[in-house]
Amino acid sequence: MPYDPPPDLAGLSLAGIAEAVAARRLPPVETWTPASVGESRMRIAADGSWWHEGRPIARPAMIRAFAALLMRDPAGRHWLVTPQQKLAIAVDDAAFVAVDCVHRDGSLAFRLNTDEIVLADAEHRLENRGSTAAPALYLAVRSGCEARLDRSTWLQLAEIALAQGDGSTVASGGARFSLLPA
C-alpha cells in the first residue's frame, strides 16, 4: 500500500490541519498491559534517526509504524508497546523531531519527522529546557512522548513570536507558551 504523506503545512488552512490530525488513528498503547517485557535493541538518536543493533533503520514506513507504538512512562523510559509485548527503546533526547511549523487562525501546527502533525495547545504544550545561548524547545506529542524543535523550526517559531508581540511568547489553541528559558 503506497504512503501518501500529508500535504505541506504552508498550504493548509487550520481546518485542513485539524482534519489531517483527526485522520491519524493511533493504537491505544496506554491501555495495553502486555505480559512480556524486554529490550528492543533499538535507539532513537538526537537527530531523529532510528537504529537497531547499531544499524540505521532506513525505511520511513517502518519508522512510522514503530513510532505509532511509542510511549514514555512516568519515570521517563520509552517503550514500544503492542498487546503482546512491551520493549524498552533507548532515546537520546526526544522521541520525535519537529521539522516544520505554521501559524493558522490562532493555532500553531508542527510537522514531525514521522509526518505526524501536532497542534500546540494546553494538552500539547511547548516547553523551553535550553538556555539563551542554546535554545531547546520541546513539544508534548502523545503518550508522554515529546518532539524537540529542530533549528529551522525554532527559527520559524521565533518569527511567529515576533509577529505576535515581543518575541518572548507564542499563543496557540488558547494557551500561551514562553520561548525563554525558565
mmCIF file of C-alpha atoms in Angstrom:
data_model
loop_
_atom_site.group_PDB
_atom_site.id
_atom_site.type_symbol
_atom_site.label_atom_id
_atom_site.label_comp_id
_atom_site.label_asym_id
_atom_site.label_seq_id
_atom_site.Cartn_x
_atom_site.Cartn_y
_atom_site.Cartn_z
ATOM 1 C CA MET A 1 0.000 0.000 0.000
ATOM 2 C CA PRO A 2 1.583 3.332 -1.006
ATOM 3 C CA TYR A 3 2.014 6.016 1.621
ATOM 4 C CA ASP A 4 0.612 9.470 0.915
ATOM 5 C CA PRO A 5 2.248 11.995 3.240
ATOM 6 C CA PRO A 6 0.059 14.822 4.498
ATOM 7 C CA PRO A 7 0.191 17.953 2.363
ATOM 8 C CA ASP A 8 2.700 20.707 3.045
ATOM 9 C CA LEU A 9 1.721 22.645 6.171
ATOM 10 C CA ALA A 10 2.187 26.004 4.461
ATOM 11 C CA GLY A 11 -0.677 25.251 2.075
ATOM 12 C CA LEU A 12 -3.202 24.096 4.661
ATOM 13 C CA SER A 13 -5.882 26.050 6.491
ATOM 14 C CA LEU A 14 -6.483 25.380 10.188
ATOM 15 C CA ALA A 15 -9.486 23.236 9.223
ATOM 16 C CA GLY A 16 -7.277 21.230 6.852
ATOM 17 C CA ILE A 17 -4.644 20.797 9.552
ATOM 18 C CA ALA A 18 -7.277 19.678 12.079
ATOM 19 C CA GLU A 19 -8.629 17.217 9.523
ATOM 20 C CA ALA A 20 -5.141 15.748 8.985
ATOM 21 C CA VAL A 21 -4.678 15.404 12.757
ATOM 22 C CA ALA A 22 -8.077 13.726 13.188
ATOM 23 C CA ALA A 23 -7.401 11.317 10.299
ATOM 24 C CA ARG A 24 -4.353 9.867 12.092
ATOM 25 C CA ARG A 25 -5.537 6.809 14.004
ATOM 26 C CA LEU A 26 -3.072 5.636 16.602
ATOM 27 C CA PRO A 27 -3.229 2.444 18.641
ATOM 28 C CA PRO A 28 -4.259 2.827 22.303
ATOM 29 C CA VAL A 29 -0.808 1.935 23.690
ATOM 30 C CA GLU A 30 -1.626 3.435 27.117
ATOM 31 C CA THR A 31 -4.404 0.880 27.651
ATOM 32 C CA TRP A 32 -2.372 -2.216 26.778
ATOM 33 C CA THR A 33 -0.748 -4.235 29.573
ATOM 34 C CA PRO A 34 1.340 -6.905 27.867
ATOM 35 C CA ALA A 35 2.785 -9.732 29.969
ATOM 36 C CA SER A 36 6.070 -9.902 28.051
ATOM 37 C CA VAL A 37 8.597 -7.122 28.803
ATOM 38 C CA GLY A 38 12.050 -6.879 27.255
ATOM 39 C CA GLU A 39 14.607 -4.857 25.314
ATOM 40 C CA SER A 40 14.147 -3.862 21.680
ATOM 41 C CA ARG A 41 17.868 -3.203 20.994
ATOM 42 C CA MET A 42 16.633 -0.068 19.237
ATOM 43 C CA ARG A 43 17.647 3.552 19.704
ATOM 44 C CA ILE A 44 16.339 6.918 18.537
ATOM 45 C CA ALA A 45 19.270 9.302 18.072
ATOM 46 C CA ALA A 46 19.053 13.005 18.929
ATOM 47 C CA ASP A 47 18.732 13.825 15.210
ATOM 48 C CA GLY A 48 15.581 11.658 14.988
ATOM 49 C CA SER A 49 17.219 8.747 13.173
ATOM 50 C CA TRP A 50 16.259 5.234 14.262
ATOM 51 C CA TRP A 51 18.772 2.447 14.868
ATOM 52 C CA HIS A 52 18.519 -1.290 15.507
ATOM 53 C CA GLU A 53 21.520 -3.259 16.769
ATOM 54 C CA GLY A 54 23.847 -0.431 15.683
ATOM 55 C CA ARG A 55 22.472 -0.170 12.136
ATOM 56 C CA PRO A 56 20.222 2.615 10.837
ATOM 57 C CA ILE A 57 16.613 1.823 10.008
ATOM 58 C CA ALA A 58 16.346 3.296 6.533
ATOM 59 C CA ARG A 59 12.707 2.568 5.649
ATOM 60 C CA PRO A 60 10.487 5.533 6.606
ATOM 61 C CA ALA A 61 7.405 3.259 6.639
ATOM 62 C CA MET A 62 8.986 1.093 9.354
ATOM 63 C CA ILE A 63 9.877 4.164 11.393
ATOM 64 C CA ARG A 64 6.303 5.480 11.126
ATOM 65 C CA ALA A 65 4.940 2.064 12.186
ATOM 66 C CA PHE A 66 7.263 1.832 15.199
ATOM 67 C CA ALA A 67 6.588 5.487 16.135
ATOM 68 C CA ALA A 68 2.851 4.748 16.378
ATOM 69 C CA LEU A 69 3.653 2.232 19.151
ATOM 70 C CA LEU A 70 5.806 4.585 21.243
ATOM 71 C CA MET A 71 5.043 5.711 24.758
ATOM 72 C CA ARG A 72 7.051 7.134 27.663
ATOM 73 C CA ASP A 73 6.338 6.095 31.223
ATOM 74 C CA PRO A 74 6.299 8.496 34.214
ATOM 75 C CA ALA A 75 9.921 7.567 35.002
ATOM 76 C CA GLY A 76 10.940 8.853 31.542
ATOM 77 C CA ARG A 77 11.665 5.475 29.936
ATOM 78 C CA HIS A 78 10.470 4.938 26.353
ATOM 79 C CA TRP A 79 8.700 1.780 25.233
ATOM 80 C CA LEU A 80 7.410 0.152 22.056
ATOM 81 C CA VAL A 81 4.088 -1.366 23.116
ATOM 82 C CA THR A 82 1.839 -3.954 21.484
ATOM 83 C CA PRO A 83 -0.899 -6.019 23.147
ATOM 84 C CA GLN A 84 1.628 -8.868 23.493
ATOM 85 C CA GLN A 85 4.956 -7.114 24.240
ATOM 86 C CA LYS A 86 6.456 -4.053 25.866
ATOM 87 C CA LEU A 87 10.012 -3.428 24.665
ATOM 88 C CA ALA A 88 12.328 -0.727 26.004
ATOM 89 C CA ILE A 89 13.804 1.638 23.412
ATOM 90 C CA ALA A 90 16.718 3.998 24.082
ATOM 91 C CA VAL A 91 16.021 7.634 23.213
ATOM 92 C CA ASP A 92 18.983 10.034 23.186
ATOM 93 C CA ASP A 93 16.922 13.244 23.522
ATOM 94 C CA ALA A 94 13.278 13.244 22.366
ATOM 95 C CA ALA A 95 11.323 10.552 20.535
ATOM 96 C CA PHE A 96 10.457 12.931 17.691
ATOM 97 C CA VAL A 97 11.845 15.993 15.934
ATOM 98 C CA ALA A 98 9.574 18.880 14.902
ATOM 99 C CA VAL A 99 10.704 19.794 11.381
ATOM 100 C CA ASP A 100 8.160 22.437 10.322
ATOM 101 C CA CYS A 101 5.776 24.929 11.909
ATOM 102 C CA VAL A 102 2.956 27.208 10.737
ATOM 103 C CA HIS A 103 0.579 29.588 12.486
ATOM 104 C CA ARG A 104 -3.050 29.473 11.335
ATOM 105 C CA ASP A 105 -6.062 31.155 12.929
ATOM 106 C CA GLY A 106 -4.611 31.265 16.449
ATOM 107 C CA SER A 107 -3.045 27.797 16.383
ATOM 108 C CA LEU A 108 0.475 26.509 15.838
ATOM 109 C CA ALA A 109 0.807 23.316 13.809
ATOM 110 C CA PHE A 110 4.010 21.281 13.853
ATOM 111 C CA ARG A 111 5.040 18.549 11.439
ATOM 112 C CA LEU A 112 7.201 15.835 12.975
ATOM 113 C CA ASN A 113 9.958 13.846 11.299
ATOM 114 C CA THR A 114 7.436 10.975 11.057
ATOM 115 C CA ASP A 115 4.970 13.194 9.078
ATOM 116 C CA GLU A 116 2.629 13.366 12.074
ATOM 117 C CA ILE A 117 1.016 16.776 12.660
ATOM 118 C CA VAL A 118 0.529 18.140 16.186
ATOM 119 C CA LEU A 119 -1.393 21.282 17.171
ATOM 120 C CA ALA A 120 0.082 23.071 20.197
ATOM 121 C CA ASP A 121 -2.488 23.630 22.948
ATOM 122 C CA ALA A 122 -2.956 23.025 26.669
ATOM 123 C CA GLU A 123 -2.507 19.265 26.151
ATOM 124 C CA HIS A 124 0.342 19.588 23.644
ATOM 125 C CA ARG A 125 2.468 22.180 25.416
ATOM 126 C CA LEU A 126 5.687 23.837 24.334
ATOM 127 C CA GLU A 127 8.441 23.872 26.941
ATOM 128 C CA ASN A 128 11.853 25.544 26.886
ATOM 129 C CA ARG A 129 14.581 23.484 28.550
ATOM 130 C CA GLY A 130 17.503 25.263 26.993
ATOM 131 C CA SER A 131 19.414 28.427 27.680
ATOM 132 C CA THR A 132 19.578 31.775 25.929
ATOM 133 C CA ALA A 133 22.755 30.631 24.142
ATOM 134 C CA ALA A 134 21.411 27.169 23.314
ATOM 135 C CA PRO A 135 17.611 27.133 22.993
ATOM 136 C CA ALA A 136 15.929 23.737 23.352
ATOM 137 C CA LEU A 137 12.174 23.759 22.821
ATOM 138 C CA TYR A 138 10.089 20.620 23.225
ATOM 139 C CA LEU A 139 6.508 19.898 22.168
ATOM 140 C CA ALA A 140 4.375 17.342 24.042
ATOM 141 C CA VAL A 141 3.191 14.927 21.356
ATOM 142 C CA ARG A 142 1.306 11.966 22.888
ATOM 143 C CA SER A 143 1.613 9.111 25.345
ATOM 144 C CA GLY A 144 4.281 11.005 27.277
ATOM 145 C CA CYS A 145 6.486 11.396 24.184
ATOM 146 C CA GLU A 146 7.921 14.712 23.038
ATOM 147 C CA ALA A 147 9.407 16.319 19.952
ATOM 148 C CA ARG A 148 12.397 18.616 20.040
ATOM 149 C CA LEU A 149 12.142 21.520 17.624
ATOM 150 C CA ASP A 150 14.991 21.469 15.113
ATOM 151 C CA ARG A 151 16.870 24.711 14.473
ATOM 152 C CA SER A 152 14.868 25.810 11.418
ATOM 153 C CA THR A 153 11.552 25.110 13.181
ATOM 154 C CA TRP A 154 12.750 27.036 16.245
ATOM 155 C CA LEU A 155 13.560 29.972 13.938
ATOM 156 C CA GLN A 156 10.095 29.727 12.344
ATOM 157 C CA LEU A 157 8.568 29.823 15.822
ATOM 158 C CA ALA A 158 10.720 32.820 16.795
ATOM 159 C CA GLU A 159 9.426 34.708 13.726
ATOM 160 C CA ILE A 160 5.839 33.863 14.723
ATOM 161 C CA ALA A 161 6.545 35.058 18.289
ATOM 162 C CA LEU A 162 7.918 38.352 16.962
ATOM 163 C CA ALA A 163 4.831 38.809 14.773
ATOM 164 C CA GLN A 164 2.574 38.146 17.800
ATOM 165 C CA GLY A 165 4.359 40.532 20.165
ATOM 166 C CA ASP A 166 7.760 40.940 21.759
ATOM 167 C CA GLY A 167 9.111 37.533 20.682
ATOM 168 C CA SER A 168 9.156 36.025 24.158
ATOM 169 C CA THR A 169 5.871 34.077 23.970
ATOM 170 C CA VAL A 170 3.555 32.441 21.451
ATOM 171 C CA ALA A 171 -0.123 31.624 21.709
ATOM 172 C CA SER A 172 -1.799 28.530 20.303
ATOM 173 C CA GLY A 173 -5.072 26.762 20.904
ATOM 174 C CA GLY A 174 -5.983 29.089 23.781
ATOM 175 C CA ALA A 175 -2.687 28.541 25.620
ATOM 176 C CA ARG A 176 0.382 30.783 25.879
ATOM 177 C CA PHE A 177 3.938 29.435 25.906
ATOM 178 C CA SER A 178 7.165 31.145 26.891
ATOM 179 C CA LEU A 179 10.067 30.780 24.493
ATOM 180 C CA LEU A 180 12.520 31.992 27.107
ATOM 181 C CA PRO A 181 14.420 29.663 29.438
ATOM 182 C CA ALA A 182 12.900 29.305 32.889
#
